[in-house]
Short mmCIF file of C-alpha atoms and ligand atoms in Angstrom, two decimals:
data_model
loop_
_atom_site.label_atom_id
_atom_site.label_comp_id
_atom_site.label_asym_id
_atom_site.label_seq_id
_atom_site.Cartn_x
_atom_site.Cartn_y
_atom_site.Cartn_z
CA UNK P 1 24.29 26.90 -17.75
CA UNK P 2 27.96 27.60 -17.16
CA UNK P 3 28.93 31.22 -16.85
CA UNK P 4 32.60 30.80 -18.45
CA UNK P 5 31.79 30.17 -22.24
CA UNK P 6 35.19 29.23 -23.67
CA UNK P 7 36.12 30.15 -27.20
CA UNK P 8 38.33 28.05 -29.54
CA UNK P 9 39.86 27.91 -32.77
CA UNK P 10 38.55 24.78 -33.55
CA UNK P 11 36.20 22.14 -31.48
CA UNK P 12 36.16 18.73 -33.01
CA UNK P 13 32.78 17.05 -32.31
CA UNK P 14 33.29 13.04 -31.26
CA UNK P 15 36.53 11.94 -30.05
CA UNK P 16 37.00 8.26 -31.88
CA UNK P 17 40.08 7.50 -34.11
CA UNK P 18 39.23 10.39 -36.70
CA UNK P 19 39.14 12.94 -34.50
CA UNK P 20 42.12 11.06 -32.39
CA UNK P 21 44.12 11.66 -35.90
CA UNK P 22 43.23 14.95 -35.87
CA UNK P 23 44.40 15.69 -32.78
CA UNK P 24 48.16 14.15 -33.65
CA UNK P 25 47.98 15.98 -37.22
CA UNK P 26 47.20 19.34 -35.30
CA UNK P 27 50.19 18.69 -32.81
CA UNK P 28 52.16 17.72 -35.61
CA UNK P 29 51.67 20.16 -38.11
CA UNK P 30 50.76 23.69 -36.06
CA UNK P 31 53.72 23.40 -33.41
CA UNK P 32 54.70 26.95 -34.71
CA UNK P 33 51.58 28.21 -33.65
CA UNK P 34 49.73 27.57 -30.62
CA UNK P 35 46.75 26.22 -32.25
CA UNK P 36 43.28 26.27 -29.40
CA UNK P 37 41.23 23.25 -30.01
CA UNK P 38 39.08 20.68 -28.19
CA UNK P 39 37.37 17.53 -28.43
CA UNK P 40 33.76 16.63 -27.37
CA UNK P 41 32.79 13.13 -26.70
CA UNK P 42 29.88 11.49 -25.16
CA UNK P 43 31.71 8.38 -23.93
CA UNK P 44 33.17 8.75 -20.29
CA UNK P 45 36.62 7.55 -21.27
CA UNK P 46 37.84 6.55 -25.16
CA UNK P 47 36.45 3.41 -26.00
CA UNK P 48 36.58 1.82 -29.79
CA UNK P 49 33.41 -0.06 -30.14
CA UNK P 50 33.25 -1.35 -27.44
CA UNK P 51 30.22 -3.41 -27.84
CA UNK P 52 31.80 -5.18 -30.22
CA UNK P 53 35.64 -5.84 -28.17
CA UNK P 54 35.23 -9.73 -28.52
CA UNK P 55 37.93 -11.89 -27.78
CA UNK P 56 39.63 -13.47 -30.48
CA UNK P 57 38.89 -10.98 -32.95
CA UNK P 58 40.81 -9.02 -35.15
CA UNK P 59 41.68 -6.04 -37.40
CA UNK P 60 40.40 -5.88 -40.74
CA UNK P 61 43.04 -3.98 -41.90
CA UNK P 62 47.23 -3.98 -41.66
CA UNK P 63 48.10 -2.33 -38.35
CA UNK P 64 50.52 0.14 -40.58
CA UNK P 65 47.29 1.67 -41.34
CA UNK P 66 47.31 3.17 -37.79
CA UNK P 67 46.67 6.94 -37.27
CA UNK P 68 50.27 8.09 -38.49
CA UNK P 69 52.31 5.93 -40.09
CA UNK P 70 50.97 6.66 -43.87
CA UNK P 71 51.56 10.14 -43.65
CA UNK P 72 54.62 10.12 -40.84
CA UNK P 73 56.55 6.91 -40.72
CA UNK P 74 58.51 8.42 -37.99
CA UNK P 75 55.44 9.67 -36.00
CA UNK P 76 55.52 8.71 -31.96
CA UNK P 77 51.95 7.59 -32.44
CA UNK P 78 52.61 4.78 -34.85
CA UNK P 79 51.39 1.27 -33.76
CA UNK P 80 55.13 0.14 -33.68
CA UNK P 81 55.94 3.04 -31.30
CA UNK P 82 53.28 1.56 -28.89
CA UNK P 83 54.19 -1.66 -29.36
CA UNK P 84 57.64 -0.78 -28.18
CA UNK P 85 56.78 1.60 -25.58
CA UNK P 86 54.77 -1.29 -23.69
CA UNK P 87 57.90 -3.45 -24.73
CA UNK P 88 55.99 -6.10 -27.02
CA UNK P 89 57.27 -5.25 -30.07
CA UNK P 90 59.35 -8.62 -30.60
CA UNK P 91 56.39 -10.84 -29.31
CA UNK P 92 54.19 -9.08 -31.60
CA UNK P 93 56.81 -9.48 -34.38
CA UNK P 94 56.95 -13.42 -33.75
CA UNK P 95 52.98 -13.89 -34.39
CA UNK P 96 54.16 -13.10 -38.19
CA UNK P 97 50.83 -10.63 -38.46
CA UNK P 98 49.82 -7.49 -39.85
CA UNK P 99 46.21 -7.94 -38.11
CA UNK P 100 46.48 -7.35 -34.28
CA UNK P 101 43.44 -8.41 -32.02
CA UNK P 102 40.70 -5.56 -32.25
CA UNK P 103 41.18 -5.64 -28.60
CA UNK P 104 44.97 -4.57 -28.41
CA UNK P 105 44.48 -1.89 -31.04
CA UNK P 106 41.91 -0.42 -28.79
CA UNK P 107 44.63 -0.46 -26.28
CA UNK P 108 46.79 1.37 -29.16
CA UNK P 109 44.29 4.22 -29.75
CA UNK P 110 43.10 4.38 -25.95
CA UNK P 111 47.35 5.08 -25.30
CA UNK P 112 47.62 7.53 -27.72
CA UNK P 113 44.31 8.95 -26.76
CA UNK P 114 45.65 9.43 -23.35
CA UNK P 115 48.49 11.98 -24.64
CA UNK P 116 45.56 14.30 -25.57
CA UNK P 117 43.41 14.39 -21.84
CA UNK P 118 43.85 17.75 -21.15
CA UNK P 119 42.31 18.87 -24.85
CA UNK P 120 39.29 16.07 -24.64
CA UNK P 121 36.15 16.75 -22.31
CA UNK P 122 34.89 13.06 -21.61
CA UNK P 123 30.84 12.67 -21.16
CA UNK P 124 30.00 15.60 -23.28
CA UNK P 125 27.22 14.86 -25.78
CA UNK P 126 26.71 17.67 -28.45
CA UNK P 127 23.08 18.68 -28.72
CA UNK P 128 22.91 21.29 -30.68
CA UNK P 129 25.28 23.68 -32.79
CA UNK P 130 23.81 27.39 -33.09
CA UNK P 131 24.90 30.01 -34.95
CA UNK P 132 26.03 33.46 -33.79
CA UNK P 133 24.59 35.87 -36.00
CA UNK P 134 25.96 39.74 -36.04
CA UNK P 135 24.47 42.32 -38.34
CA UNK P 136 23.66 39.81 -40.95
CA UNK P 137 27.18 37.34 -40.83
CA UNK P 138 28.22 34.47 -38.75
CA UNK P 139 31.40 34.17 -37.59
CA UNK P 140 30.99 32.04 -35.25
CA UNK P 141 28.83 29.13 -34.03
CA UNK P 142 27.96 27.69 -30.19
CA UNK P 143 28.66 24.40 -29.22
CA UNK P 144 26.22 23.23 -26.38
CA UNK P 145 26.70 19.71 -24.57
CA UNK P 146 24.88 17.80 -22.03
CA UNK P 147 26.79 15.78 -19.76
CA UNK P 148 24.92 12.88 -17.78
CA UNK P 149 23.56 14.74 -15.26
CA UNK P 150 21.64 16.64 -17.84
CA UNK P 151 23.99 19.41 -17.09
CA UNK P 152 24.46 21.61 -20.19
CA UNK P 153 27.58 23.86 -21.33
CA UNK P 154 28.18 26.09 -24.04
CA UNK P 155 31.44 26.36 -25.86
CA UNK P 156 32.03 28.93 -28.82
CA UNK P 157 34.18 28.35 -32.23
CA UNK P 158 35.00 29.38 -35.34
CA UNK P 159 35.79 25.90 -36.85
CA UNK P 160 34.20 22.49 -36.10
CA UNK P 161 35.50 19.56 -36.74
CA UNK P 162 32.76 16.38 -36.77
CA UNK P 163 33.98 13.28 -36.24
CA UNK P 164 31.06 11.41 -34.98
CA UNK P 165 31.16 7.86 -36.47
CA UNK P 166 27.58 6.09 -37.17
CA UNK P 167 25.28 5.30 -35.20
CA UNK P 168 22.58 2.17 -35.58
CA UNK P 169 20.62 1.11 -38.75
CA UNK P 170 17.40 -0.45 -37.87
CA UNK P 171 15.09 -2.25 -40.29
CA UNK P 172 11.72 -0.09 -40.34
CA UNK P 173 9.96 -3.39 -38.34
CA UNK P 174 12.94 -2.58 -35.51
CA UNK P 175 12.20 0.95 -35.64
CA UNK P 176 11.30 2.23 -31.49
CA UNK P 177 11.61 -1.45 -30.67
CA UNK P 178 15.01 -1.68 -29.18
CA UNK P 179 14.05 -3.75 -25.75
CA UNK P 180 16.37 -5.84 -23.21
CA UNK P 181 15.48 -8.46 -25.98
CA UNK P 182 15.96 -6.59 -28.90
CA UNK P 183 19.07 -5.54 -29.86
CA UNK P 184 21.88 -3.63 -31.97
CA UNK P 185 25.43 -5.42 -32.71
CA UNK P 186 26.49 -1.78 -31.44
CA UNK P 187 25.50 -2.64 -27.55
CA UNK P 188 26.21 -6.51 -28.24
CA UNK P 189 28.97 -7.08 -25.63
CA UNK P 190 27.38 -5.20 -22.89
CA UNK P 191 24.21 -7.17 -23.61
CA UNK P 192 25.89 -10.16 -23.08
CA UNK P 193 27.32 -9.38 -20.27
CA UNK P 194 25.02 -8.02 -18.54
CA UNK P 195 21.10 -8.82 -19.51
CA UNK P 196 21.49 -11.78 -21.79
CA UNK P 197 19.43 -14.91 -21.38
CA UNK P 198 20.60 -17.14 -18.85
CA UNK P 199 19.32 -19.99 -19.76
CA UNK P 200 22.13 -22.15 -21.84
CA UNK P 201 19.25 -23.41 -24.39
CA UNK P 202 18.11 -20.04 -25.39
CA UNK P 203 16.82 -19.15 -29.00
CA UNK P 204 18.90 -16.72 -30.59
CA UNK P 205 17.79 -14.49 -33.79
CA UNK P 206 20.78 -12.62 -35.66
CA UNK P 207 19.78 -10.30 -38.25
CA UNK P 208 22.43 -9.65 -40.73
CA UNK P 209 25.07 -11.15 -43.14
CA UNK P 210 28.27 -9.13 -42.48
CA UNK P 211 31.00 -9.16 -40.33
CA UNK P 212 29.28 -8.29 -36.78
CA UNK P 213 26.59 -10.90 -37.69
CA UNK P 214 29.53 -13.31 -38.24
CA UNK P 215 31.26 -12.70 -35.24
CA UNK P 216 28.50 -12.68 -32.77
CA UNK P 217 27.00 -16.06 -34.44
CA UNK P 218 30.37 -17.84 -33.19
CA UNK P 219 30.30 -15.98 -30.10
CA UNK P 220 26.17 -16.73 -29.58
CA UNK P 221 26.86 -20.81 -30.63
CA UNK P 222 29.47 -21.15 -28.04
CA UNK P 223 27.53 -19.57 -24.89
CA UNK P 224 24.45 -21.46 -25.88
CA UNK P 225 25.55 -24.60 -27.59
CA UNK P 226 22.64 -26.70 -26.55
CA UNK P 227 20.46 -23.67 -27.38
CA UNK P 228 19.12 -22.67 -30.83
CA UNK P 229 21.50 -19.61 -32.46
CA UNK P 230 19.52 -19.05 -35.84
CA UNK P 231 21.52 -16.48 -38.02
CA UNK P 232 18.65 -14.71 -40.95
CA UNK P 233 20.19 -13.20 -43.75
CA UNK P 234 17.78 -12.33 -46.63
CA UNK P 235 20.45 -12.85 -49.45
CA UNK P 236 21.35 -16.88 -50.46
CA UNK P 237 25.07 -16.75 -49.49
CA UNK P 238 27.41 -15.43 -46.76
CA UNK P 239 30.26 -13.60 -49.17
CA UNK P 240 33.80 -13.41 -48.81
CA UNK P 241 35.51 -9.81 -47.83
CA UNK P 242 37.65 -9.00 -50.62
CA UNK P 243 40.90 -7.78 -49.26
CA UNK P 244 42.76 -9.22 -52.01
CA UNK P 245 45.92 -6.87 -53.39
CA UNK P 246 44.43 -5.31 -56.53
CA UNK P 247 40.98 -4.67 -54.75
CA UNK P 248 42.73 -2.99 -51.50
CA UNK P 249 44.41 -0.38 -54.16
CA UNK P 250 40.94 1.27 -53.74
CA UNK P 251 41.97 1.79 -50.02
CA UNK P 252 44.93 3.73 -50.60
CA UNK P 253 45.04 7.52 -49.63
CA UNK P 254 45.72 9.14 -53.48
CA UNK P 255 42.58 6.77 -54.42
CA UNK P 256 40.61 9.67 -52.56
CA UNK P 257 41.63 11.84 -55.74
CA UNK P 258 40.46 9.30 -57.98
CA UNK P 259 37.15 9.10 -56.71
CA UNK P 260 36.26 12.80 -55.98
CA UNK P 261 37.53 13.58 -59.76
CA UNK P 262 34.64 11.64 -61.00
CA UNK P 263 30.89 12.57 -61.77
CA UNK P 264 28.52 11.59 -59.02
CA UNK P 265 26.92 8.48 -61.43
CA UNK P 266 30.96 7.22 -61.35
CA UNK P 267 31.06 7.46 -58.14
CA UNK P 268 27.89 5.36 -57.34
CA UNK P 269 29.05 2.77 -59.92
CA UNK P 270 32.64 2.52 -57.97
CA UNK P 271 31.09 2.15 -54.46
CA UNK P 272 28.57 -0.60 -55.78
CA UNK P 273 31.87 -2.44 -57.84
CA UNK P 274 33.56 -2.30 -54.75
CA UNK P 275 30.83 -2.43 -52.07
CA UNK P 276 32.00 -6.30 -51.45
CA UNK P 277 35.35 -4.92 -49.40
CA UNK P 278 33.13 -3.80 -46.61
CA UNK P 279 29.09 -4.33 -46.51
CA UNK P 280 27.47 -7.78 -46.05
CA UNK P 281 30.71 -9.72 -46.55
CA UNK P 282 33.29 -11.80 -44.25
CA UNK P 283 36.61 -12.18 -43.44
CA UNK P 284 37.31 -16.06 -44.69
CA UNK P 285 38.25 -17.58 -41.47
CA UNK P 286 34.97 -16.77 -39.87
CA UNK P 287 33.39 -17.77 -42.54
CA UNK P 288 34.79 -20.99 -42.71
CA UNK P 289 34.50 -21.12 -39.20
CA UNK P 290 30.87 -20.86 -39.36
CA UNK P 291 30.14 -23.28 -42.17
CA UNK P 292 32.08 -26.16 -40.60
CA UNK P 293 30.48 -25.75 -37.01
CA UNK P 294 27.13 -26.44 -38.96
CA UNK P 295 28.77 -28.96 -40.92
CA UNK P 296 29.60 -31.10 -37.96
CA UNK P 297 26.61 -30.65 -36.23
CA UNK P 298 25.19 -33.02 -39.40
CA UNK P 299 28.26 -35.27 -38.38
CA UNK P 300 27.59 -35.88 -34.83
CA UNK P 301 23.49 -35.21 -34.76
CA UNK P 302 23.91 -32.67 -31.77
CA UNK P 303 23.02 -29.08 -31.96
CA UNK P 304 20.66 -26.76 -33.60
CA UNK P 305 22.03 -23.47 -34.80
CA UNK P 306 20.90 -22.59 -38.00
CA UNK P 307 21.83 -20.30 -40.89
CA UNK P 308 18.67 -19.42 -42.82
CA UNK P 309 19.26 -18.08 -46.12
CA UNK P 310 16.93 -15.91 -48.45
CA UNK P 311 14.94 -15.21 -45.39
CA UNK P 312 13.44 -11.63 -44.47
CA UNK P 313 11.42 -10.42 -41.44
CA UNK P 314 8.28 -9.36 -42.11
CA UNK P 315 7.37 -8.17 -38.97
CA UNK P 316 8.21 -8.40 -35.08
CA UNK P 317 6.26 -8.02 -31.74
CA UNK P 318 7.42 -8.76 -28.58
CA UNK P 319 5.84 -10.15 -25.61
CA UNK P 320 6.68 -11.48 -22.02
CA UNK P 321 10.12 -11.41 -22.81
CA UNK P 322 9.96 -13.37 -25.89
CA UNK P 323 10.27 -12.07 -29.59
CA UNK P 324 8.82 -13.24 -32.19
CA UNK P 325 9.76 -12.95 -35.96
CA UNK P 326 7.47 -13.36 -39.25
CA UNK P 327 9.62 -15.03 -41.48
CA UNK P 328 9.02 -15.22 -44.95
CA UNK P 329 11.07 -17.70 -47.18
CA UNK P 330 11.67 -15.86 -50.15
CA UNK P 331 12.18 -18.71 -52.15
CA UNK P 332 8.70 -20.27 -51.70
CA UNK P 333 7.53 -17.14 -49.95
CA UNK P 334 5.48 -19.34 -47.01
CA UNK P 335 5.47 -16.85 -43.55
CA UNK P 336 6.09 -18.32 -40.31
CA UNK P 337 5.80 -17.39 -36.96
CA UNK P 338 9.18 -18.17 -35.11
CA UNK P 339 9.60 -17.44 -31.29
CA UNK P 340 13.38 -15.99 -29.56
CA UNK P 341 14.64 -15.36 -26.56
CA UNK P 342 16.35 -12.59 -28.10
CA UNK P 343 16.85 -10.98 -31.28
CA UNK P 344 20.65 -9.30 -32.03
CA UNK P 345 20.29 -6.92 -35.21
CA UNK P 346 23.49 -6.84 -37.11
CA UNK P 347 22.16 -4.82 -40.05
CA UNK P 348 25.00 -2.11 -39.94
CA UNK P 349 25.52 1.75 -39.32
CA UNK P 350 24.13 5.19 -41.14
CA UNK P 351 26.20 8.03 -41.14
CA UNK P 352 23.88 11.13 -41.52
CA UNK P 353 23.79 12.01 -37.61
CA UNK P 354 25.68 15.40 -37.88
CA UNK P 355 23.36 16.17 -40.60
CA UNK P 356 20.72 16.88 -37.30
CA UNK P 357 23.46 18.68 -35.41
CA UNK P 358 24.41 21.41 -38.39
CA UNK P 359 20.57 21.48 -39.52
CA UNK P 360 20.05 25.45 -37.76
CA UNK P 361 23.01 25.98 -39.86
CA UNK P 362 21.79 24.81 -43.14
CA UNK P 363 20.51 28.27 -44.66
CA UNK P 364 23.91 29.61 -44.22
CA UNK P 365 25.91 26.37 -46.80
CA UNK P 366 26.21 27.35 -50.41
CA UNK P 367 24.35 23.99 -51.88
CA UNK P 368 27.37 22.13 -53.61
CA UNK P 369 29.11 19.31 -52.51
CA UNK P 370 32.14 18.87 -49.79
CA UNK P 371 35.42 20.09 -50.92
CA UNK P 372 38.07 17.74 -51.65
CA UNK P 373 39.66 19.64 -48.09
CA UNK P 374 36.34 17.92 -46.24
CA UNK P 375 35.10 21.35 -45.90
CA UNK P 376 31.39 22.31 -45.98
CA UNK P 377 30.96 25.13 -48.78
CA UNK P 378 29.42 28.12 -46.97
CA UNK P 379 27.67 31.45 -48.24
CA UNK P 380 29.42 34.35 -48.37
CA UNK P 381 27.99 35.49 -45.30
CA UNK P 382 29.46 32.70 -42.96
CA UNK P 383 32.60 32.47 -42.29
CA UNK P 384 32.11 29.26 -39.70
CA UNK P 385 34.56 25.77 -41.51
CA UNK P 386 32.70 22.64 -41.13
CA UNK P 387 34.90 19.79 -41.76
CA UNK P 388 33.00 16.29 -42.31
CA UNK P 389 35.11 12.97 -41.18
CA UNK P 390 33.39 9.90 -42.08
CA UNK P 391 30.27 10.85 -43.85
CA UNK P 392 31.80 11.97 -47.18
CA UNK P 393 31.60 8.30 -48.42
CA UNK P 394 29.49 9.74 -51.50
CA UNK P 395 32.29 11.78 -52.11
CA UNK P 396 35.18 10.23 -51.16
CA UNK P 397 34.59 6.72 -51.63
CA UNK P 398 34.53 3.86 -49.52
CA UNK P 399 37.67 4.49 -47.26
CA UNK P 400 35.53 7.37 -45.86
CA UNK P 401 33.86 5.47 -43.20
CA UNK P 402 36.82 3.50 -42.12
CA UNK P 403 40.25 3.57 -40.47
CA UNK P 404 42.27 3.17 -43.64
CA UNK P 405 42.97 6.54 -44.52
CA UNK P 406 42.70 8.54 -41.10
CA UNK P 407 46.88 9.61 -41.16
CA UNK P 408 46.11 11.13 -44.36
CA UNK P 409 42.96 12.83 -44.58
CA UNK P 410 44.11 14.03 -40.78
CA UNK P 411 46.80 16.03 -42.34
CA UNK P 412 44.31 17.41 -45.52
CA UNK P 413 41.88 18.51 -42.61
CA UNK P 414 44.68 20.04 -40.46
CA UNK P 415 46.38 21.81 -43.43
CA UNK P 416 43.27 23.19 -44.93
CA UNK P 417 42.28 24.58 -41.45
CA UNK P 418 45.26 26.33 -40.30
CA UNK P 419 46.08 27.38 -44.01
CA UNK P 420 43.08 29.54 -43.84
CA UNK P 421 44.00 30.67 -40.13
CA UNK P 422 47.76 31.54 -41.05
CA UNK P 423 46.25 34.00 -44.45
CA UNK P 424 43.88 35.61 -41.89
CA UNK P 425 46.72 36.56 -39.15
CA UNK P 426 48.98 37.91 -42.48
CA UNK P 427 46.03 39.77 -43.86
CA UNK P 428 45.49 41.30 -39.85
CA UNK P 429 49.17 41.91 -40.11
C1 LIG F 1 32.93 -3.54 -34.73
C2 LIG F 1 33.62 -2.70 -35.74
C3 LIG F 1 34.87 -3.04 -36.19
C4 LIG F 1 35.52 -2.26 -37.13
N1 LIG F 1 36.75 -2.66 -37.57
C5 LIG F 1 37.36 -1.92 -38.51
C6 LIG F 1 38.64 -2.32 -39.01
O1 LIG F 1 39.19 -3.34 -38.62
N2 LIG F 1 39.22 -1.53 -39.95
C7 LIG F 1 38.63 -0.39 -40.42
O2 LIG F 1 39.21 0.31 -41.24
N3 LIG F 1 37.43 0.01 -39.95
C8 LIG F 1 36.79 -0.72 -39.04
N4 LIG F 1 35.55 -0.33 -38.58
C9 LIG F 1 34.95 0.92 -39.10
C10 LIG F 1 34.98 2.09 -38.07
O3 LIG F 1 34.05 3.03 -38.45
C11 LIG F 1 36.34 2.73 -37.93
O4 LIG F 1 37.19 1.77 -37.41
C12 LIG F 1 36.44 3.92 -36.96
O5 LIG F 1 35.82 3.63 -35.75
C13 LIG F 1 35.96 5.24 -37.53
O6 LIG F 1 36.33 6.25 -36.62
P1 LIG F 1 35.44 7.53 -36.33
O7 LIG F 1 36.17 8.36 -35.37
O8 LIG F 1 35.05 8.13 -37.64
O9 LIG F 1 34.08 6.97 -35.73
P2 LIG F 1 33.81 6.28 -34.30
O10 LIG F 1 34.87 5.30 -33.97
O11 LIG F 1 32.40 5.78 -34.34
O12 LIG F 1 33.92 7.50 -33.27
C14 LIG F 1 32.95 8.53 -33.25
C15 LIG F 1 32.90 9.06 -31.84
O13 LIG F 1 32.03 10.19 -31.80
C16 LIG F 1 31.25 10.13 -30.61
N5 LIG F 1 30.02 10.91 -30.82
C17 LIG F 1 29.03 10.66 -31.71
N6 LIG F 1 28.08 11.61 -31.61
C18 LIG F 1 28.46 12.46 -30.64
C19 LIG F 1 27.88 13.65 -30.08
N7 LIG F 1 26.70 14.14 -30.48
N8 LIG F 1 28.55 14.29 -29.08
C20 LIG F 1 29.75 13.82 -28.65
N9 LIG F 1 30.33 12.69 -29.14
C21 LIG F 1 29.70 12.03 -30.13
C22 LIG F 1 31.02 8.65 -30.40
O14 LIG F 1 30.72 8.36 -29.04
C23 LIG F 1 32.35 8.04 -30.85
O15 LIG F 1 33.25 7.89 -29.78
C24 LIG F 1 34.89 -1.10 -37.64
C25 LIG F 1 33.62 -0.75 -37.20
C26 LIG F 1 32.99 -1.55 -36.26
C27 LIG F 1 31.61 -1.16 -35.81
#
């Protein structure tokens, strides 16, 4: 246990592009007072999804929707900035895009992640968040993080700031049966690279319908094209992401109002209208990408990949290093053993981790629901802010889980915090 316990004004729990904003927004907005804050991440360096950095593909969103540029066009952090600062801008400008590579705007956020080193402790996993009682009130909580070593410290704050991301959704057969041959899309590219089969006619399972599934179905059919990539997705049809004008209007920041105005049965309704911007759907050209490659394989009679539709696993067990999947055709509902060299599960993310984290907390929140400000509604008697970043997609609709309104809800986070800090220093005054 360290002996220096270091106390902040805020500690902001994950360090991925939310927290990243938050960071800017706090430099931004409380240069009149030195505000105290740190970042906790688990990863040794910043990383954005890095199991998934494939080459070739690319942002789902315009790269305007960066971490500033909606809320500070003139912001040193703005994708343009970067692009200028590592002299590409007029390249960049001649590929007539708004959708970088996923890879360079990992480059983007890793750069401006580097201007904020000295306030980010790298390989720090949060394991638990306590509260510090005193005569009956809590003022203050302790942060305690493991490092690698198993080494723990303890930090102490007044305001946390979660920005954790998801973390894995396993169908209940999956559940404790992660394995060298059983697999998340999370950990997909450091599968591959390092304990995939080796075998070029390998049997490949891929779980899932969405994007990730998509991507790692053209990545799977090239590495093993005489193999057998077989991609299960329990619905008929691989859908279309709808990114189309009207639709992305949803995605704009003052759509946050919108949604948190309504009742909670509204709100349901407008993530389910809407759902087909983001969950189990495609971007067109790897979808079209996908249907011809199994189009021509019925042209020229060679390969075997396979897209099996209305199919769902029934169950799973594994043995000497193969998997095998109960299949059951939901059409005509006959089960079938099939055997894999490996199974990839693409089925997605859940966001309740911090839920865990702030459970020794719970007695102390009043039982309502986040503020518009992302704040966690306490009792009287705790005076701790929890702000929620990415979880709030009940709330806050679907932009909550995404990158498309980080400069703005940033700045509603930031101002709400230091807000309440500035009336505290007049009322001390
Ligand atoms: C492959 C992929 C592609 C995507 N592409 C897009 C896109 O093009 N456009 C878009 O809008 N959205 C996209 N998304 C959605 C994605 O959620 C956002 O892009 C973005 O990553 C959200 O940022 P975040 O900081 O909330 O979460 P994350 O990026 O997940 O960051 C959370 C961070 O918290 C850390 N952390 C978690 N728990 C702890 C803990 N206990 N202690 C310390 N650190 C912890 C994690 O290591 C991680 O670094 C994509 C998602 C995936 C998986």
């Amino acid at each position: 246990m360290s002996i220096n316990v270091k106390e902040y004004d805020a500690i902001g729990i994950g360090f991925g592009p939310a927290n990243l904003a938050i960071a800017i927004a706090l430099q931004e907005i409380s240069s009149e007072r030195d505000f105290n804050c740190c970042f906790l991440e688990r990863k040794p360096q910043f990383e954005w999804h890095g199991g998934m950095l494939l080459d070739g593909t690319r942002m789902q969103i315009s790269f305007l929707k960066d971490l500033v540029t909606q809320r500070n066009p003139l912001s040193p952090f703005s994708f343009v900035n970067y692009l200028h600062q590592h002299k590409r801008l007029n390249s960049f400008i001649n590929m007539s895009t708004f959708q970088p590579t996923r890879v360079e705007f990992n480059d983007y956020l890793t750069w401006a992640a580097g201007h904020f080193s000295e306030q980010v402790n790298y390989s720090q996993n949060v394991v638990s968040i306590e509260p510090i009682e005193q005569d009956g009130e809590v003022q203050k909580v302790k942060v305690i993080t493991e490092n690698s070593d198993g080494q723990r410290e303890e930090r102490i704050t007044r305001s946390l700031i979660i920005g954790m991301g998801g973390s894995p959704k396993l169908p209940a057969q999956f559940e404790g049966k992660l394995s060298r041959q059983v697999i998340h899309s999370s950990a997909y590219k450091f599968w591959r690279d390092q304990a995939a089969p080796a075998q070029d006619d390998a049997s490949i399972a891929i779980i899932g319908a969405g994007q990730s599934a998509a991507e790692i179905f053209v990545d799977m059919a090239a590495r093993y094209e005489p193999g057998s990539v077989n991609m299960i997705n329990r619905g008929y049809a691989l859908h279309p992401a709808d990114d189309s004008p009207f639709v992305n209007e949803i995605f704009n920041p003052e759509f946050t109002d919108q949604v948190y105005a309504r009742t909670q049965e509204q709100r349901q309704a407008l993530l389910q209208r809407f759902s087909g911007t983001n969950y189990s759907v495609i971007d067109v050209p790897e979808l079209n990408a996908i249907y011809e490659r199994l189009y021509l394989q019925n042209v020229t009679g060679k390969g075997n990949h396979n897209y099996l539709a209305n199919h769902e696993v029934v169950d799973v067990a594994q043995q000497d290093e193969k998997v095998s999947l109960l299949l059951r055709d939901k059409a005509s509902q006959q089960q079938s053993w099939q055997q894999y060299d490996a199974v990839i599960l693409a089925t997605g993310y859940q966001y309740r981790g911090y839920s865990q984290l702030l459970a020794p907390l719970q007695s102390y929140m009043a039982q309502q629901e986040v503020e518009r400000c992302y704040r966690v509604p306490m009792q009287d008697n705790c005076k701790v802010n929890i702000f929620l970043q990415g979880c709030c997609e009940d709330t806050h609709g679907l932009s909550d889980t995404l990158l498309s309104v980080l400069a703005v809800r940033s700045h509603e986070v930031v101002s709400c915090l230091t807000q309440q800090f500035e009336q505290e220093a007049q009322i001390a005054e």
